[in-house]
Each structure stands twice: as structure tokens, then as C-alpha cells.
CSV table of C-alpha atoms in Angstrom, one decimal:
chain,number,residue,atom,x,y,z
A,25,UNK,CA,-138.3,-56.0,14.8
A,26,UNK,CA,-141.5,-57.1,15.0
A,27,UNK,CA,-144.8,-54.9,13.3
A,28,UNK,CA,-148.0,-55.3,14.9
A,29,UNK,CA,-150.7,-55.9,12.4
A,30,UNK,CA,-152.0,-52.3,11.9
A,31,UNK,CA,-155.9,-53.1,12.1
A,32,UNK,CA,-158.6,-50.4,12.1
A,33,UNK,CA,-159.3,-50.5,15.7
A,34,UNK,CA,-155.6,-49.9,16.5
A,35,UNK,CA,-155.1,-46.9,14.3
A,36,UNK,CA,-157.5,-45.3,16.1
A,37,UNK,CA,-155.3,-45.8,19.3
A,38,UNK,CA,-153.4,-42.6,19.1
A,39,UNK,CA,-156.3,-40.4,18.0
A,40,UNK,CA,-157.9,-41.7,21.0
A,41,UNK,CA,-155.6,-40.6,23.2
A,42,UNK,CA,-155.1,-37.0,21.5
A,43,UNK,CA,-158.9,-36.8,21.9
A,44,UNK,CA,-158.4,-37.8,25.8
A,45,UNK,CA,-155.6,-35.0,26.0
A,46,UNK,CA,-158.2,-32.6,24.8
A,47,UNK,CA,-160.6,-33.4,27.0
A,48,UNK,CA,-158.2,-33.0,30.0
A,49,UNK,CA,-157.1,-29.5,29.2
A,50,UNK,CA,-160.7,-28.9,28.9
A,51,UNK,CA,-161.9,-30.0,32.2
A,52,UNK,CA,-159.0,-27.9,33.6
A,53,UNK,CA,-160.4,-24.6,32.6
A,54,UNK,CA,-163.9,-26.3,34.2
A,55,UNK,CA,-162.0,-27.0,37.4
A,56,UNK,CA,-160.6,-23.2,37.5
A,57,UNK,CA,-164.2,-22.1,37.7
A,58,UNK,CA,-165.0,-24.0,40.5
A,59,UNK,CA,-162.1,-22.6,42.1
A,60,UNK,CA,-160.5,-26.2,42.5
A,61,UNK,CA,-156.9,-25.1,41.0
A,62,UNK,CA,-154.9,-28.3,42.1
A,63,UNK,CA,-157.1,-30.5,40.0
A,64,UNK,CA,-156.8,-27.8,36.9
A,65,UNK,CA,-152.9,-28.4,37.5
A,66,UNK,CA,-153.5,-32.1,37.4
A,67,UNK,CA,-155.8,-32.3,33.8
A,68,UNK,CA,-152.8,-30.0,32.2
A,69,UNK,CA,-150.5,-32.5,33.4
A,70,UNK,CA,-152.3,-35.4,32.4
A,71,UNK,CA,-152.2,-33.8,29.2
A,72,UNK,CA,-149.0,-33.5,28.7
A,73,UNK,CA,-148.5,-36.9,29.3
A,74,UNK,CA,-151.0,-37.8,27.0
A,75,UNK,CA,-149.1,-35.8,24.3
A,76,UNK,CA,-145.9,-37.4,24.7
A,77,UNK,CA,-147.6,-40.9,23.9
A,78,UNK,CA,-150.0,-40.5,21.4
A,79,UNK,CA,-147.0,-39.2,18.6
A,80,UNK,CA,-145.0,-43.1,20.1
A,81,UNK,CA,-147.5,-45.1,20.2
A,82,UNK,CA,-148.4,-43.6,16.6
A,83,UNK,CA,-145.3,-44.4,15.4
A,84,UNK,CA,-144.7,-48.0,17.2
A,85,UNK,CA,-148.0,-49.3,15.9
A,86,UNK,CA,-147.2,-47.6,12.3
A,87,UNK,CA,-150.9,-45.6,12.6
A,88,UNK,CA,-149.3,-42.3,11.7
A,89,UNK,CA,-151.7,-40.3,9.2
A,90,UNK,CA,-151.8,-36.7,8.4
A,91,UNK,CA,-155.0,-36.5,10.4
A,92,UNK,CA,-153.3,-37.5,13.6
A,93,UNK,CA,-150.5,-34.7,12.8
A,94,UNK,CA,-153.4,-32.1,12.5
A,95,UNK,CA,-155.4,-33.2,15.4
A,96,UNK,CA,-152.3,-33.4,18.2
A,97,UNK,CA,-151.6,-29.4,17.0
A,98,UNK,CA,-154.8,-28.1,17.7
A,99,UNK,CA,-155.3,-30.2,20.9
A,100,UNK,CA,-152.0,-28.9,22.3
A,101,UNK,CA,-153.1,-25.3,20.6
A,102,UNK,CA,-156.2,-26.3,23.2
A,103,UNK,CA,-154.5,-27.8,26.1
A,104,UNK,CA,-151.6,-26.1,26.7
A,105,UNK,CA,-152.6,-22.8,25.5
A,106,UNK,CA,-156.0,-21.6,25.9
A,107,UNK,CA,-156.7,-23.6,29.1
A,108,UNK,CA,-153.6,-22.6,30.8
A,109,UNK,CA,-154.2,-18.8,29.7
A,110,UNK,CA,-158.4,-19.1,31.3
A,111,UNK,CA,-157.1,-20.5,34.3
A,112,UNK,CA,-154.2,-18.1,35.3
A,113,UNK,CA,-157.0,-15.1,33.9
A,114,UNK,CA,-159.9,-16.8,36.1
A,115,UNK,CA,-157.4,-17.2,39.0
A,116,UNK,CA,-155.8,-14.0,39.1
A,117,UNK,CA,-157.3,-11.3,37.1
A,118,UNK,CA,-161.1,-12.1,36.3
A,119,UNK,CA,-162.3,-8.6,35.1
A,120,UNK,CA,-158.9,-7.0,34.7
A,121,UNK,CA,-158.1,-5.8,31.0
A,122,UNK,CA,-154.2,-6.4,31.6
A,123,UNK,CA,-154.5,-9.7,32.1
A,124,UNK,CA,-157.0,-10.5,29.7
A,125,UNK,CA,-154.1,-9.1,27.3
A,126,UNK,CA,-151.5,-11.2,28.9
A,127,UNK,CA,-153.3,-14.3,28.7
A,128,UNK,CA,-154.6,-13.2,25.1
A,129,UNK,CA,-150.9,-12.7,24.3
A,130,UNK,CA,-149.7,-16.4,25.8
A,131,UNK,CA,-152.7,-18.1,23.7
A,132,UNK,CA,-152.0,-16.9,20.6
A,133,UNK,CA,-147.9,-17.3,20.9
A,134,UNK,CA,-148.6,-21.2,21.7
A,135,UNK,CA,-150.6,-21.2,18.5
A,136,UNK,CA,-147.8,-19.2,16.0
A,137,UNK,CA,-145.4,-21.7,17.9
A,138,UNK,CA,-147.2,-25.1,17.3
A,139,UNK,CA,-147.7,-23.4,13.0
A,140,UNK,CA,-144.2,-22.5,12.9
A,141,UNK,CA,-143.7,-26.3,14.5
A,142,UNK,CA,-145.4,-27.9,11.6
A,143,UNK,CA,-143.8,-25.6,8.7
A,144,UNK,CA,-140.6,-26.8,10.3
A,145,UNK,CA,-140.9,-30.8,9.8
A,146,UNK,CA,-141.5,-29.7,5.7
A,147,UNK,CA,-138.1,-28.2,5.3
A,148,UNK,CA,-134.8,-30.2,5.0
A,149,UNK,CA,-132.4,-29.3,8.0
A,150,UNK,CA,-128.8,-30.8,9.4
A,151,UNK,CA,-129.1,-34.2,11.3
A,152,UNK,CA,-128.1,-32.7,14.6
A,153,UNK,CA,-131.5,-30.5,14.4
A,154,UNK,CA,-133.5,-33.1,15.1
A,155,UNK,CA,-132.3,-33.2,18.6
A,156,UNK,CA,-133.5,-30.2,19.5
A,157,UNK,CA,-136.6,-27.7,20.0
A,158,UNK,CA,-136.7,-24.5,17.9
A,159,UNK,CA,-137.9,-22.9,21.4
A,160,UNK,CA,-140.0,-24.1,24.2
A,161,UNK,CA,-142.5,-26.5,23.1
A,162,UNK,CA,-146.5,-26.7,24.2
A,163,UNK,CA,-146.7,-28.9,26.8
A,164,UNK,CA,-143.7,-27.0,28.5
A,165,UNK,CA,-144.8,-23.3,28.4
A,166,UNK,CA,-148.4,-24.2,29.7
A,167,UNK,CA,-146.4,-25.9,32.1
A,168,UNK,CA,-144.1,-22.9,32.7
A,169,UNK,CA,-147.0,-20.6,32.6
A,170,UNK,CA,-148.7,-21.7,35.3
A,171,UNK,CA,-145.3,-21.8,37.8
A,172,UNK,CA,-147.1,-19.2,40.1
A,173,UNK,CA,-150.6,-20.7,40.7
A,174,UNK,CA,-148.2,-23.7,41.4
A,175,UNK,CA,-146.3,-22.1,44.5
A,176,UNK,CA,-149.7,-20.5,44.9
A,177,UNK,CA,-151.0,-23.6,46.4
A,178,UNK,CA,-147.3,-24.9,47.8
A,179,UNK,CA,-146.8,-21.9,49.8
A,180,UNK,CA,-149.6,-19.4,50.2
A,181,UNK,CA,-149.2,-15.9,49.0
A,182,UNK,CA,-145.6,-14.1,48.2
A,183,UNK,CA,-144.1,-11.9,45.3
A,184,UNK,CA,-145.0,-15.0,42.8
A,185,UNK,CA,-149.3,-14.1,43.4
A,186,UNK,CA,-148.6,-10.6,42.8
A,187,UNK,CA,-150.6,-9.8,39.8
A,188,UNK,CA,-148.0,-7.9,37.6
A,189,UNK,CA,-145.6,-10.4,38.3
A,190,UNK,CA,-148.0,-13.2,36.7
A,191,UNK,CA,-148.7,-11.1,34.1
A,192,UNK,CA,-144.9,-10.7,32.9
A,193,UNK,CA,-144.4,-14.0,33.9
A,194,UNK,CA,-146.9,-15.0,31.3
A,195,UNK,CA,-145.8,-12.9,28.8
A,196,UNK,CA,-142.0,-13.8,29.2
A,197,UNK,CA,-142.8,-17.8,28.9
A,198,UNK,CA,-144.9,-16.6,25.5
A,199,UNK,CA,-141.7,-14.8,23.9
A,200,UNK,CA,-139.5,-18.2,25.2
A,201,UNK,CA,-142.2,-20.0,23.0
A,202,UNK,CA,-142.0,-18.2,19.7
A,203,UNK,CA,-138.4,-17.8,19.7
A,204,UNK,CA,-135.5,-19.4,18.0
A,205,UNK,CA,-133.4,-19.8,21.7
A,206,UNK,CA,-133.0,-24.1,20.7
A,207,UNK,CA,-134.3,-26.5,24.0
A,208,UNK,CA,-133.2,-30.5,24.3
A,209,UNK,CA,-135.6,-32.6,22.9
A,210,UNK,CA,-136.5,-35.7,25.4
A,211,UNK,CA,-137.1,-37.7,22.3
A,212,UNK,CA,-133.6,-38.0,21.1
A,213,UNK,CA,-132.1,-38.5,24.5
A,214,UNK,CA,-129.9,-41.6,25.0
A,215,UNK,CA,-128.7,-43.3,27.9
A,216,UNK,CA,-124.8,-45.2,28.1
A,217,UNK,CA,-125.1,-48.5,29.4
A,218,UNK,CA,-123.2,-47.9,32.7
A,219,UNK,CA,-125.8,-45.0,33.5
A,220,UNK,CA,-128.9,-47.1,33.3
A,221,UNK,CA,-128.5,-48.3,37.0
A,222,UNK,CA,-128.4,-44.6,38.1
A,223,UNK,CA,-131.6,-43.5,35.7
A,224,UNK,CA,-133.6,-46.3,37.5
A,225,UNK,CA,-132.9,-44.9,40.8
A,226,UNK,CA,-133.5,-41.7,39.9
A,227,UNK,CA,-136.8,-42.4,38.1
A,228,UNK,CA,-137.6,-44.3,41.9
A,229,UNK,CA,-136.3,-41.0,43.6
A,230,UNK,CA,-139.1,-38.9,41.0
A,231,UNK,CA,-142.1,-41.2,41.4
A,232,UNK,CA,-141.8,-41.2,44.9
A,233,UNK,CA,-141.7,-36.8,45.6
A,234,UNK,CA,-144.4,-36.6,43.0
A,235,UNK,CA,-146.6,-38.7,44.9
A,236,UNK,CA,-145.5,-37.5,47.9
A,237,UNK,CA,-144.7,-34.0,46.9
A,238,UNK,CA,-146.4,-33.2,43.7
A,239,UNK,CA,-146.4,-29.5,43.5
A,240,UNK,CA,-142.9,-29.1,44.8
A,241,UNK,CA,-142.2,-32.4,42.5
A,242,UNK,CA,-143.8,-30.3,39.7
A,243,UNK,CA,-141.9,-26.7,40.7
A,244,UNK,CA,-139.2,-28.2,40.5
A,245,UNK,CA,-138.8,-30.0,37.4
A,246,UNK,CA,-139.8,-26.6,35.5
A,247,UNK,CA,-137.0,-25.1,37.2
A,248,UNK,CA,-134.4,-27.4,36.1
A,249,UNK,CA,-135.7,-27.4,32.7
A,250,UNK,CA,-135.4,-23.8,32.4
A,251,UNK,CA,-132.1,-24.2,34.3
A,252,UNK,CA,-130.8,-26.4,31.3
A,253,UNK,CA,-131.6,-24.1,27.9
A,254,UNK,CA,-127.6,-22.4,28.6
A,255,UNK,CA,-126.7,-25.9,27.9
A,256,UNK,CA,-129.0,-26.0,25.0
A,257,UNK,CA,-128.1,-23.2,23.5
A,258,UNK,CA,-124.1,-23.8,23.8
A,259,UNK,CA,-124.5,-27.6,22.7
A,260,UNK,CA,-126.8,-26.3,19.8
A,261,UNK,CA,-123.9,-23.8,18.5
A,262,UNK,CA,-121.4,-26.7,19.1
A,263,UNK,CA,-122.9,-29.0,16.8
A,264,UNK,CA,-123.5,-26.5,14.0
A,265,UNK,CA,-119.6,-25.7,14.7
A,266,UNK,CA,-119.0,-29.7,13.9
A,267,UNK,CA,-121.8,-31.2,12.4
A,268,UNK,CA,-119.1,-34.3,11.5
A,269,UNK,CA,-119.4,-35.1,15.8
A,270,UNK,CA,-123.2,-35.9,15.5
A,271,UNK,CA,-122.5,-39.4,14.1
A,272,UNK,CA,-119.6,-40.5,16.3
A,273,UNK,CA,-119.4,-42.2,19.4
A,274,UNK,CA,-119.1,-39.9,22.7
A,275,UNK,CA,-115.8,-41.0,23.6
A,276,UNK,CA,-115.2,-39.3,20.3
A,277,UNK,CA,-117.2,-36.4,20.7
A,278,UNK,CA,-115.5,-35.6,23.9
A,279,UNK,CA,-111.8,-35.7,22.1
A,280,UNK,CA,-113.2,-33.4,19.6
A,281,UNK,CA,-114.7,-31.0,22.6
A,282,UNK,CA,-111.0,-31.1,24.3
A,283,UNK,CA,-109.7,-30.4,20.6
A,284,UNK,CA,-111.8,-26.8,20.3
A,285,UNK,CA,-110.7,-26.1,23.7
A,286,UNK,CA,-106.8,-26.7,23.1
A,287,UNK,CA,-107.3,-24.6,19.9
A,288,UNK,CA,-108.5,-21.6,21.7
A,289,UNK,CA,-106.0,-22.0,24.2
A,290,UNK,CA,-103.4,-22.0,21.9
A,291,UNK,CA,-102.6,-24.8,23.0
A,292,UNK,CA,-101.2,-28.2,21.1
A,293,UNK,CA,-102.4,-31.7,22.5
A,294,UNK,CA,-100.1,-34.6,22.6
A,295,UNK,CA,-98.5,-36.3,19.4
A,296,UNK,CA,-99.5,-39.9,20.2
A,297,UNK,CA,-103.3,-39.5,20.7
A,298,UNK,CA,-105.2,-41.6,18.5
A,299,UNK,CA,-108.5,-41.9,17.8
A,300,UNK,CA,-111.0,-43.7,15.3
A,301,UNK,CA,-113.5,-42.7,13.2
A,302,UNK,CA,-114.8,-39.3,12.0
A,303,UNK,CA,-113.0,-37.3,15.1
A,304,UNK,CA,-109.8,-38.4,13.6
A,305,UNK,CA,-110.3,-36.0,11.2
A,306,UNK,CA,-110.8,-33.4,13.3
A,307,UNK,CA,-108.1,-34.0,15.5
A,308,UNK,CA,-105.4,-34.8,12.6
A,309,UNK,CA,-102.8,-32.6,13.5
A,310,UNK,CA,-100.1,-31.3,11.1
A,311,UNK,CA,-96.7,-32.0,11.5
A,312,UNK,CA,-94.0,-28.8,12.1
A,313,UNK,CA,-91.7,-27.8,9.3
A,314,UNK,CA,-88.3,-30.1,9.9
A,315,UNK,CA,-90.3,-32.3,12.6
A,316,UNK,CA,-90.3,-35.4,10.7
A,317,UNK,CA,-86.4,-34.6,9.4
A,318,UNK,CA,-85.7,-34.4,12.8
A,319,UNK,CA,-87.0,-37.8,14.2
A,320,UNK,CA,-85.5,-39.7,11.1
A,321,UNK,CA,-81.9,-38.3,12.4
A,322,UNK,CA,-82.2,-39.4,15.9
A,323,UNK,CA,-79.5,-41.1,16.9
A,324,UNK,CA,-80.2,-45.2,18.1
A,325,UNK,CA,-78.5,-47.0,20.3
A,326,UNK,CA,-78.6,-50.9,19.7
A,327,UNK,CA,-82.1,-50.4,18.2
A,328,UNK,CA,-83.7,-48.0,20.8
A,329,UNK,CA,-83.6,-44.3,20.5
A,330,UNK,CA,-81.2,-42.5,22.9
A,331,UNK,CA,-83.2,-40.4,25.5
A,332,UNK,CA,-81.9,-37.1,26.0
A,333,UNK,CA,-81.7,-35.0,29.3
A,334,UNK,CA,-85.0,-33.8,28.9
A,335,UNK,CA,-86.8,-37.0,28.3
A,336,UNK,CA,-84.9,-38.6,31.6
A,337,UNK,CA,-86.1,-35.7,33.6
A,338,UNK,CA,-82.3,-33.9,34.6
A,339,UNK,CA,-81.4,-30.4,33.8
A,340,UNK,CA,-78.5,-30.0,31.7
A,341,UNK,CA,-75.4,-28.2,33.5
């Protein structure tokens, strides 16, 4: 692998772009008060995408400092919590108390989420917990927060504008930010090579509705990530069930998957299975009292087992 030389100039790189994050949840609480909400939309966005490549680039250019750790927390406490709170309270319920709480309420849950985020990388946990979120993270509850100014300005008014319906909105994507439900982190996801073909033309399929749909591009991307924290949750319980499947190949992890579901069944999978590695020892079955006894006094028949009625398929009379 090669190391690029880490000069002052480029470890300043992914400061740079936290700073730029910053600024763009900024300007979207300066959009909201000009009443221009689908360019607020856009600066959260854009800095959310400037969060997921400041901590890479950090890391590919070997510029990661304790500063930079510090900085990205209280830019996302910034841009993905107190701008998207201002704009859903300037859009929706300037000068009523409830929503002041509310958005009150959503700020400070991003901030106890991004302190109990940083407490978190101090302690020692299992391998398979580095694949996940302990709950939503930043830059998808400011996201998720501002779902109704989104099909706000997609589809007019409707039961998503209604104020008490924002309000618990808000509230309910601030308790999915401080809890311990775990959510897929994007970071640790890896693609087979037979499905890199299909992610390409998907990724086409993406670029092309957010540009020409962004908002319903947007809507719907929330939706599906909300859609997939049952999956989360079950694949999060799985793992802590059999910690040994982390390290093995998925062809593996799938036999040990069909294993737990035999064994609730009740059911016993096929003798001659084999398969390597860890999942072997998961799947070692052991043998029945007699069952070797039996095999050894089979009968042969020049050198080949005899098969019986039942292995020949006939009934016996």
C-alpha cells in the first residue's frame, strides 16, 4: 500500500472539510429565515456528505489527531442538530412553546448521542460491534428529523405539516438517537464480487432520481433506512448469538444461519455436509448412540455396500 507523505498542508485536509461541514449546516438555519427551505435541505445534506469524508480522507492520508475527533463531534452536534431543530421550529412553530420544547428536546438528544458516541470508541467491545451503530447516528436523525418539511415541499400540505405530528415526529427521531436499538454502519459494508455489476447500476439508477427527483430521491432513502433497523436489530442479536461467524466467509455464515434454524425446528441436517473453517465447529454434529456400530456392520457386497429397500426407493411388502 502506498502512504502519502503526511505534510502540514495535508493534515489540515480533513479539518478543512469538517470546518466546511460546519459552515453548511450553518447557512441552512440562515436559508430557513429567508423562508428558502429547499436550499436549508440542501446545506444539511451537503453536510452530511461532508461528514462521511472528512473521518476517510483522515484516515487514508494518516492526518488523524485527537483535534480532528473533537472538532467532527461538535460540528455534527452543530449541523445535524441545532440547525435541523431552528429550521423545523422557524418553519413550523416560530412563537409556539411546544415546539420550542420539541426542538429543544431533538438538540440536546443529538448532543448526549454524539458524548455517548465518543465514550464508546474508549471501551473494548466484540469484533462484530464495530459493524454497527449503537442507535441512529447524526447525520441520519437531522436527516430523519426533517422528513416532513421534506414532503412539505414534494407535495404541499397533508397530515405530515400538521404541527403536533412534526412535533412527535421530532421527538420520536430524538429517542431513536439516544437509544441502544443497533443500525448498519455503511462503513463496514462489503460488496461480493458478483454483486459489483448490480451496485454500479444501482448507484447510476440513484444519481440519476436525485438529480432528477431530489426530494422524493431524498424521502425515500430515509424511508428505507428506517425500513432496515428490523434487520439491524435481528443481525445484531445474531452475531452476539455466534460471535465465532464474524470472521468466516458468508458461504459459511449462511450454513451456520441454516444450522440455528434446523435446531429450533428440531430438525437434524444431512450427515454428509461439510464445511471448512470456524462454521465447522458449529455445525459438528454428534453421532447417535450405536450409529457408528451400525455402519461398521453393514453388510458389502463385492466391495460396495448393499442398498436396502429404503435407499432404492420401494416399500417393503
Amino acid at each position: 500500500m502506498v502512504r502519502v507523505p503526511s505534510t502540514p498542508g495535508i493534515r489540515l485536509l480533513p479539518n478543512a472539510i469538517t470546518v466546511l461541514a460546519l459552515c453548511a449546516g450553518l447557512s441552512a438555519v440562515q436559508f430557513a429565515l429567508a423562508g428558502n427551505y429547499s436550499m436549508a435541505l440542501a446545506s444539511i445534506g451537503i453536510a452530511a456528505v461532508l461528514d462521511s469524508l472528512d473521518g476517510r480522507i483522515a484516515r487514508l492520508l494518516d492526518a488523524t489527531s485527537k483535534m480532528g475527533a473533537e472538532l467532527d463531534s461538535l460540528a455534527d452536534a452543530i449541523s445535524f442538530g441545532v440547525a435541523p431543530a431552528l429550521v423545523l421550529y422557524v418553519w413550523h412553530a416560530e412563537g409556539v412553546r411546544i415546539g420550542w420544547v420539541a426542538s429543544l428536546v431533538f438538540a440536546v438528544c443529538i448532543v448526549l448521542r454524539l458524548a455517548r458516541f465518543n465514550t464508546l470508541l474508549e471501551v473494548e467491545q466484540p469484533p462484530y460491534a464495530s459493524e454497527f451503530f449503537v442507535g441512529v447516528p447524526a447525520p441520519a436523525g437531522g436527516l430523519l428529523a426533517l422528513m416532513p418539511v421534506i414532503l412539505w415541499l414534494e407535495f404541499g400540505e397533508g397530515f405530515w405539516s400538521v404541527q403536533w405530528v412534526v412535533w412527535v415526529w421530532a421527538v420520536a427521531v430524538a429517542a431513536l438517537l439516544i437509544s441502544r436499538i443497533p443500525t448498519l454502519s455503511l462503513k463496514t459494508i462489503k460488496a461480493p464480487p458478483k454483486a459489483i455489476a448490480p451496485l454500479l447500476v444501482g448507484v447510476c439508477f440513484l444519481g440519476t432520481m436525485i438529480f432528477l427527483f431530489p426530494l422524493i430521491a431524498l424521502a425515500v432513502a430515509m424511508a428505507l433506512y428506517l425500513a432496515h433497523i428490523p434487520y439491524a436489530v435481528y443481525r445484531h442479536r445474531w452475531l452476539a448469538a455466534h460471535p465465532e461467524a464474524w470472521t468466516v466467509p458468508a458461504s459459511e455464515r449462511r450454513a451456520i444461519r441454516r444450522r440455528s434454524g434446523q435446531r429450533r425446528l428440531g430438525l437434524r441436517p444431512p450427515l454428509r455436509r461439510r464445511v471448512a473453517g470456524a462454521a465447522m465447529r458449529s455445525l459438528r454434529i454428534p453421532p447417535r448412540n450405536g450409529e457408528h456400530l451400525a455402519r461398521s456392520n453393514r453388510p458389502l457386497n463385492g466391495g460396495q455396500r448393499k442398498r436396502s429397500w429404503r435407499q432404492i426407493g420401494l416399500r417393503r411388502k
